[in-house]
Amino acid sequence: MTTVLLIGIQDADAAPLEAGLRMLGLDLTPIRLPEVRIPDGIDVRRSVAVLSGAADAELPERIDAAVELSLPVLILMPGFVTRDLNLSQTSNGQIDICFPPIRSEELAFRINLLAERSGGDDLGVVVQQGEIRIDLERYEVTVSGHKVDLTFKEYELLRVLASNPGHVYSREALLQTVWAYDYYGGTRTVDVHVRRLRSKINDVEHRFIETVWNVGYRFRADIA
């Protein structure tokens, strides 16, 4: 299980984060400032630091402290203005940024992705769902042993859905998790990519992705 270290986040902001993330299976440990120290018994190989990106002169130092402890870092921004966020002097580590509206579902996805990339995620480097196998190290997808050529967005879309079978993702949630903050279009893009993805992984015997009308999509939970 991935441990989330909430560093320097005010109690009023931490409470809803804790409630939402715990429901999604993450273990949370608040860390009080000014000292950034890993509590005894915490495995940094399975931990991610979550920091507030509010204007604070000490934020780069906190990021550096987390990186020096081999922790990947997720920064929660209060808005879309990033001019006060200067990362040019920070150590080179695994860093991601989350913009509002901040949803527990997206946070859990980004946290687990950081954990995977840092090599400490419990799920390892392969997602296997029935006849679909996703190699997270090689970015390769096979169906019944046959390699499928996907675009990067198609691959990310499949990985998100297959990593949590049965869970219904709204189109808006998929935009947040797959396209993130470099996205400028409408939810129609999700429908187009799902259609293209289905054309590549589905056949007469396999129907992996289901449409939940007026909501979004889910990966079937009954194919394992």
PDB file of N, CA and C in Angstrom, residues 16-87:
ATOM      1  N   PRO A  16     -10.549  16.888   4.411  1.00  0.00           N
ATOM      2  CA  PRO A  16     -11.277  16.284   3.277  1.00  0.00           C
ATOM      3  C   PRO A  16     -10.384  15.419   2.399  1.00  0.00           C
ATOM      4  N   LEU A  17      -9.106  15.768   2.293  1.00  0.00           N
ATOM      5  CA  LEU A  17      -8.178  14.940   1.526  1.00  0.00           C
ATOM      6  C   LEU A  17      -8.036  13.567   2.171  1.00  0.00           C
ATOM      7  N   GLU A  18      -7.865  13.563   3.477  1.00  0.00           N
ATOM      8  CA  GLU A  18      -7.693  12.300   4.194  1.00  0.00           C
ATOM      9  C   GLU A  18      -8.909  11.406   4.013  1.00  0.00           C
ATOM     10  N   ALA A  19     -10.106  11.991   4.172  1.00  0.00           N
ATOM     11  CA  ALA A  19     -11.328  11.189   4.072  1.00  0.00           C
ATOM     12  C   ALA A  19     -11.458  10.563   2.685  1.00  0.00           C
ATOM     13  N   GLY A  20     -11.219  11.364   1.648  1.00  0.00           N
ATOM     14  CA  GLY A  20     -11.368  10.859   0.285  1.00  0.00           C
ATOM     15  C   GLY A  20     -10.314   9.838  -0.090  1.00  0.00           C
ATOM     16  N   LEU A  21      -9.056  10.107   0.271  1.00  0.00           N
ATOM     17  CA  LEU A  21      -7.973   9.209  -0.119  1.00  0.00           C
ATOM     18  C   LEU A  21      -8.006   7.895   0.653  1.00  0.00           C
ATOM     19  N   ARG A  22      -8.404   7.949   1.917  1.00  0.00           N
ATOM     20  CA  ARG A  22      -8.510   6.703   2.688  1.00  0.00           C
ATOM     21  C   ARG A  22      -9.580   5.789   2.085  1.00  0.00           C
ATOM     22  N   MET A  23     -10.655   6.375   1.562  1.00  0.00           N
ATOM     23  CA  MET A  23     -11.700   5.565   0.931  1.00  0.00           C
ATOM     24  C   MET A  23     -11.182   4.873  -0.325  1.00  0.00           C
ATOM     25  N   LEU A  24     -10.148   5.450  -0.937  1.00  0.00           N
ATOM     26  CA  LEU A  24      -9.562   4.871  -2.144  1.00  0.00           C
ATOM     27  C   LEU A  24      -8.381   3.960  -1.834  1.00  0.00           C
ATOM     28  N   GLY A  25      -8.182   3.634  -0.558  1.00  0.00           N
ATOM     29  CA  GLY A  25      -7.205   2.629  -0.182  1.00  0.00           C
ATOM     30  C   GLY A  25      -5.803   3.127   0.068  1.00  0.00           C
ATOM     31  N   LEU A  26      -5.624   4.427   0.294  1.00  0.00           N
ATOM     32  CA  LEU A  26      -4.300   4.973   0.566  1.00  0.00           C
ATOM     33  C   LEU A  26      -4.125   5.225   2.057  1.00  0.00           C
ATOM     34  N   ASP A  27      -2.916   5.030   2.536  1.00  0.00           N
ATOM     35  CA  ASP A  27      -2.585   5.254   3.941  1.00  0.00           C
ATOM     36  C   ASP A  27      -1.980   6.641   4.077  1.00  0.00           C
ATOM     37  N   LEU A  28      -2.520   7.482   4.975  1.00  0.00           N
ATOM     38  CA  LEU A  28      -2.076   8.860   5.097  1.00  0.00           C
ATOM     39  C   LEU A  28      -1.384   9.109   6.422  1.00  0.00           C
ATOM     40  N   THR A  29      -0.307   9.907   6.366  1.00  0.00           N
ATOM     41  CA  THR A  29       0.434  10.310   7.552  1.00  0.00           C
ATOM     42  C   THR A  29       0.722  11.805   7.476  1.00  0.00           C
ATOM     43  N   PRO A  30       0.062  12.641   8.285  1.00  0.00           N
ATOM     44  CA  PRO A  30       0.388  14.074   8.281  1.00  0.00           C
ATOM     45  C   PRO A  30       1.760  14.315   8.912  1.00  0.00           C
ATOM     46  N   ILE A  31       2.516  15.247   8.356  1.00  0.00           N
ATOM     47  CA  ILE A  31       3.818  15.634   8.890  1.00  0.00           C
ATOM     48  C   ILE A  31       3.791  17.128   9.185  1.00  0.00           C
ATOM     49  N   ARG A  32       4.055  17.474  10.435  1.00  0.00           N
ATOM     50  CA  ARG A  32       3.994  18.867  10.854  1.00  0.00           C
ATOM     51  C   ARG A  32       5.300  19.579  10.526  1.00  0.00           C
ATOM     52  N   LEU A  33       5.184  20.855  10.251  1.00  0.00           N
ATOM     53  CA  LEU A  33       6.355  21.683   9.989  1.00  0.00           C
ATOM     54  C   LEU A  33       6.867  22.253  11.302  1.00  0.00           C
ATOM     55  N   PRO A  34       8.094  22.794  11.335  1.00  0.00           N
ATOM     56  CA  PRO A  34       8.938  23.085  10.177  1.00  0.00           C
ATOM     57  C   PRO A  34       9.807  21.913   9.730  1.00  0.00           C
ATOM     58  N   GLU A  35       9.957  20.872  10.543  1.00  0.00           N
ATOM     59  CA  GLU A  35      10.878  19.805  10.194  1.00  0.00           C
ATOM     60  C   GLU A  35      10.210  18.787   9.295  1.00  0.00           C
ATOM     61  N   VAL A  36      10.871  18.447   8.177  1.00  0.00           N
ATOM     62  CA  VAL A  36      10.393  17.390   7.298  1.00  0.00           C
ATOM     63  C   VAL A  36      11.164  16.123   7.652  1.00  0.00           C
ATOM     64  N   ARG A  37      10.512  15.241   8.403  1.00  0.00           N
ATOM     65  CA  ARG A  37      11.158  14.021   8.864  1.00  0.00           C
ATOM     66  C   ARG A  37      10.215  12.849   8.693  1.00  0.00           C
ATOM     67  N   ILE A  38      10.745  11.754   8.182  1.00  0.00           N
ATOM     68  CA  ILE A  38       9.921  10.565   7.969  1.00  0.00           C
ATOM     69  C   ILE A  38       9.738   9.843   9.292  1.00  0.00           C
ATOM     70  N   PRO A  39       8.503   9.617   9.736  1.00  0.00           N
ATOM     71  CA  PRO A  39       8.274   8.899  10.992  1.00  0.00           C
ATOM     72  C   PRO A  39       8.834   7.479  10.943  1.00  0.00           C
ATOM     73  N   ASP A  40       9.171   6.963  12.090  1.00  0.00           N
ATOM     74  CA  ASP A  40       9.672   5.593  12.179  1.00  0.00           C
ATOM     75  C   ASP A  40       8.626   4.617  11.642  1.00  0.00           C
ATOM     76  N   GLY A  41       9.095   3.606  10.936  1.00  0.00           N
ATOM     77  CA  GLY A  41       8.194   2.584  10.412  1.00  0.00           C
ATOM     78  C   GLY A  41       7.640   2.873   9.031  1.00  0.00           C
ATOM     79  N   ILE A  42       7.928   4.065   8.469  1.00  0.00           N
ATOM     80  CA  ILE A  42       7.441   4.411   7.135  1.00  0.00           C
ATOM     81  C   ILE A  42       8.458   3.962   6.094  1.00  0.00           C
ATOM     82  N   ASP A  43       8.011   3.223   5.097  1.00  0.00           N
ATOM     83  CA  ASP A  43       8.868   2.757   4.015  1.00  0.00           C
ATOM     84  C   ASP A  43       8.845   3.796   2.898  1.00  0.00           C
ATOM     85  N   VAL A  44       9.961   4.522   2.721  1.00  0.00           N
ATOM     86  CA  VAL A  44       9.993   5.579   1.700  1.00  0.00           C
ATOM     87  C   VAL A  44       9.843   5.014   0.298  1.00  0.00           C
ATOM     88  N   ARG A  45      10.121   3.721   0.114  1.00  0.00           N
ATOM     89  CA  ARG A  45       9.980   3.117  -1.210  1.00  0.00           C
ATOM     90  C   ARG A  45       8.527   3.019  -1.630  1.00  0.00           C
ATOM     91  N   ARG A  46       7.617   3.146  -0.666  1.00  0.00           N
ATOM     92  CA  ARG A  46       6.189   3.081  -0.969  1.00  0.00           C
ATOM     93  C   ARG A  46       5.477   4.337  -0.472  1.00  0.00           C
ATOM     94  N   SER A  47       6.178   5.472  -0.539  1.00  0.00           N
ATOM     95  CA  SER A  47       5.619   6.719  -0.022  1.00  0.00           C
ATOM     96  C   SER A  47       5.701   7.822  -1.063  1.00  0.00           C
ATOM     97  N   VAL A  48       4.741   8.760  -0.979  1.00  0.00           N
ATOM     98  CA  VAL A  48       4.710   9.941  -1.834  1.00  0.00           C
ATOM     99  C   VAL A  48       4.440  11.149  -0.947  1.00  0.00           C
ATOM    100  N   ALA A  49       5.214  12.226  -1.138  1.00  0.00           N
ATOM    101  CA  ALA A  49       5.012  13.452  -0.376  1.00  0.00           C
ATOM    102  C   ALA A  49       4.017  14.347  -1.102  1.00  0.00           C
ATOM    103  N   VAL A  50       3.019  14.840  -0.371  1.00  0.00           N
ATOM    104  CA  VAL A  50       2.031  15.765  -0.926  1.00  0.00           C
ATOM    105  C   VAL A  50       2.207  17.104  -0.225  1.00  0.00           C
ATOM    106  N   LEU A  51       2.496  18.158  -1.004  1.00  0.00           N
ATOM    107  CA  LEU A  51       2.777  19.482  -0.463  1.00  0.00           C
ATOM    108  C   LEU A  51       1.758  20.486  -0.967  1.00  0.00           C
ATOM    109  N   SER A  52       1.503  21.522  -0.172  1.00  0.00           N
ATOM    110  CA  SER A  52       0.671  22.631  -0.606  1.00  0.00           C
ATOM    111  C   SER A  52       1.504  23.570  -1.459  1.00  0.00           C
ATOM    112  N   GLY A  53       0.955  23.968  -2.623  1.00  0.00           N
ATOM    113  CA  GLY A  53       1.662  24.869  -3.518  1.00  0.00           C
ATOM    114  C   GLY A  53       1.318  26.323  -3.299  1.00  0.00           C
ATOM    115  N   ALA A  54       0.654  26.640  -2.168  1.00  0.00           N
ATOM    116  CA  ALA A  54       0.355  28.037  -1.864  1.00  0.00           C
ATOM    117  C   ALA A  54       1.646  28.821  -1.754  1.00  0.00           C
ATOM    118  N   ALA A  55       1.578  30.120  -2.092  1.00  0.00           N
ATOM    119  CA  ALA A  55       2.767  30.973  -2.082  1.00  0.00           C
ATOM    120  C   ALA A  55       3.479  30.876  -0.739  1.00  0.00           C
ATOM    121  N   ASP A  56       4.690  30.369  -0.769  1.00  0.00           N
ATOM    122  CA  ASP A  56       5.450  30.153   0.459  1.00  0.00           C
ATOM    123  C   ASP A  56       6.923  30.105   0.077  1.00  0.00           C
ATOM    124  N   ALA A  57       7.708  30.982   0.664  1.00  0.00           N
ATOM    125  CA  ALA A  57       9.130  31.060   0.320  1.00  0.00           C
ATOM    126  C   ALA A  57       9.875  29.784   0.659  1.00  0.00           C
ATOM    127  N   GLU A  58       9.322  28.966   1.592  1.00  0.00           N
ATOM    128  CA  GLU A  58      10.018  27.752   2.006  1.00  0.00           C
ATOM    129  C   GLU A  58       9.633  26.522   1.185  1.00  0.00           C
ATOM    130  N   LEU A  59       8.715  26.677   0.224  1.00  0.00           N
ATOM    131  CA  LEU A  59       8.260  25.519  -0.553  1.00  0.00           C
ATOM    132  C   LEU A  59       9.401  24.827  -1.298  1.00  0.00           C
ATOM    133  N   PRO A  60      10.280  25.557  -2.011  1.00  0.00           N
ATOM    134  CA  PRO A  60      11.385  24.851  -2.691  1.00  0.00           C
ATOM    135  C   PRO A  60      12.249  24.036  -1.736  1.00  0.00           C
ATOM    136  N   GLU A  61      12.484  24.572  -0.515  1.00  0.00           N
ATOM    137  CA  GLU A  61      13.285  23.834   0.457  1.00  0.00           C
ATOM    138  C   GLU A  61      12.575  22.560   0.898  1.00  0.00           C
ATOM    139  N   ARG A  62      11.256  22.628   1.037  1.00  0.00           N
ATOM    140  CA  ARG A  62      10.502  21.438   1.429  1.00  0.00           C
ATOM    141  C   ARG A  62      10.545  20.389   0.323  1.00  0.00           C
ATOM    142  N   ILE A  63      10.441  20.851  -0.925  1.00  0.00           N
ATOM    143  CA  ILE A  63      10.524  19.921  -2.047  1.00  0.00           C
ATOM    144  C   ILE A  63      11.892  19.256  -2.058  1.00  0.00           C
ATOM    145  N   ASP A  64      12.944  20.070  -1.883  1.00  0.00           N
ATOM    146  CA  ASP A  64      14.299  19.516  -1.848  1.00  0.00           C
ATOM    147  C   ASP A  64      14.450  18.499  -0.721  1.00  0.00           C
ATOM    148  N   ALA A  65      13.880  18.826   0.453  1.00  0.00           N
ATOM    149  CA  ALA A  65      13.991  17.918   1.593  1.00  0.00           C
ATOM    150  C   ALA A  65      13.314  16.589   1.284  1.00  0.00           C
ATOM    151  N   ALA A  66      12.148  16.640   0.629  1.00  0.00           N
ATOM    152  CA  ALA A  66      11.439  15.413   0.281  1.00  0.00           C
ATOM    153  C   ALA A  66      12.220  14.610  -0.754  1.00  0.00           C
ATOM    154  N   VAL A  67      12.772  15.308  -1.760  1.00  0.00           N
ATOM    155  CA  VAL A  67      13.532  14.622  -2.802  1.00  0.00           C
ATOM    156  C   VAL A  67      14.792  13.987  -2.224  1.00  0.00           C
ATOM    157  N   GLU A  68      15.434  14.690  -1.294  1.00  0.00           N
ATOM    158  CA  GLU A  68      16.633  14.135  -0.667  1.00  0.00           C
ATOM    159  C   GLU A  68      16.334  12.866   0.112  1.00  0.00           C
ATOM    160  N   LEU A  69      15.084  12.740   0.555  1.00  0.00           N
ATOM    161  CA  LEU A  69      14.659  11.529   1.249  1.00  0.00           C
ATOM    162  C   LEU A  69      14.157  10.466   0.274  1.00  0.00           C
ATOM    163  N   SER A  70      14.390  10.716  -1.032  1.00  0.00           N
ATOM    164  CA  SER A  70      13.983   9.783  -2.099  1.00  0.00           C
ATOM    165  C   SER A  70      12.470   9.670  -2.231  1.00  0.00           C
ATOM    166  N   LEU A  71      11.762  10.746  -1.892  1.00  0.00           N
ATOM    167  CA  LEU A  71      10.310  10.763  -2.004  1.00  0.00           C
ATOM    168  C   LEU A  71       9.880  11.463  -3.287  1.00  0.00           C
ATOM    169  N   PRO A  72       9.016  10.838  -4.096  1.00  0.00           N
ATOM    170  CA  PRO A  72       8.385  11.592  -5.173  1.00  0.00           C
ATOM    171  C   PRO A  72       7.440  12.620  -4.565  1.00  0.00           C
ATOM    172  N   VAL A  73       7.195  13.730  -5.284  1.00  0.00           N
ATOM    173  CA  VAL A  73       6.470  14.868  -4.715  1.00  0.00           C
ATOM    174  C   VAL A  73       5.278  15.233  -5.604  1.00  0.00           C
ATOM    175  N   LEU A  74       4.120  15.428  -4.964  1.00  0.00           N
ATOM    176  CA  LEU A  74       2.936  15.954  -5.638  1.00  0.00           C
ATOM    177  C   LEU A  74       2.589  17.293  -4.996  1.00  0.00           C
ATOM    178  N   ILE A  75       2.521  18.346  -5.814  1.00  0.00           N
ATOM    179  CA  ILE A  75       2.239  19.697  -5.308  1.00  0.00           C
ATOM    180  C   ILE A  75       0.800  20.054  -5.621  1.00  0.00           C
ATOM    181  N   LEU A  76       0.039  20.424  -4.597  1.00  0.00           N
ATOM    182  CA  LEU A  76      -1.355  20.826  -4.763  1.00  0.00           C
ATOM    183  C   LEU A  76      -1.412  22.336  -4.925  1.00  0.00           C
ATOM    184  N   MET A  77      -1.770  22.794  -6.117  1.00  0.00           N
ATOM    185  CA  MET A  77      -1.834  24.228  -6.379  1.00  0.00           C
ATOM    186  C   MET A  77      -3.212  24.782  -6.011  1.00  0.00           C
ATOM    187  N   PRO A  78      -3.254  25.965  -5.376  1.00  0.00           N
ATOM    188  CA  PRO A  78      -4.550  26.561  -5.035  1.00  0.00           C
ATOM    189  C   PRO A  78      -5.241  27.188  -6.230  1.00  0.00           C
ATOM    190  N   GLY A  79      -4.506  27.444  -7.307  1.00  0.00           N
ATOM    191  CA  GLY A  79      -5.055  28.043  -8.520  1.00  0.00           C
ATOM    192  C   GLY A  79      -4.162  27.711  -9.695  1.00  0.00           C
ATOM    193  N   PHE A  80      -4.476  28.288 -10.853  1.00  0.00           N
ATOM    194  CA  PHE A  80      -3.725  27.988 -12.055  1.00  0.00           C
ATOM    195  C   PHE A  80      -2.530  28.915 -12.257  1.00  0.00           C
ATOM    196  N   VAL A  81      -2.361  29.890 -11.384  1.00  0.00           N
ATOM    197  CA  VAL A  81      -1.225  30.800 -11.494  1.00  0.00           C
ATOM    198  C   VAL A  81      -0.003  30.142 -10.874  1.00  0.00           C
ATOM    199  N   THR A  82       1.048  29.995 -11.666  1.00  0.00           N
ATOM    200  CA  THR A  82       2.243  29.296 -11.191  1.00  0.00           C
ATOM    201  C   THR A  82       3.472  30.195 -11.119  1.00  0.00           C
ATOM    202  N   ARG A  83       3.272  31.495 -11.290  1.00  0.00           N
ATOM    203  CA  ARG A  83       4.450  32.379 -11.305  1.00  0.00           C
ATOM    204  C   ARG A  83       5.183  32.403  -9.965  1.00  0.00           C
ATOM    205  N   ASP A  84       4.469  32.087  -8.869  1.00  0.00           N
ATOM    206  CA  ASP A  84       5.121  32.068  -7.556  1.00  0.00           C
ATOM    207  C   ASP A  84       5.744  30.705  -7.244  1.00  0.00           C
ATOM    208  N   LEU A  85       5.571  29.748  -8.169  1.00  0.00           N
ATOM    209  CA  LEU A  85       6.118  28.417  -7.949  1.00  0.00           C
ATOM    210  C   LEU A  85       7.407  28.274  -8.749  1.00  0.00           C
ATOM    211  N   ASN A  86       8.519  28.468  -8.085  1.00  0.00           N
ATOM    212  CA  ASN A  86       9.827  28.416  -8.739  1.00  0.00           C
ATOM    213  C   ASN A  86      10.525  27.116  -8.367  1.00  0.00           C
ATOM    214  N   LEU A  87      10.615  26.222  -9.336  1.00  0.00           N
ATOM    215  CA  LEU A  87      11.238  24.928  -9.098  1.00  0.00           C
ATOM    216  C   LEU A  87      12.627  24.842  -9.728  1.00  0.00           C
TER     217      LEU A  87
END
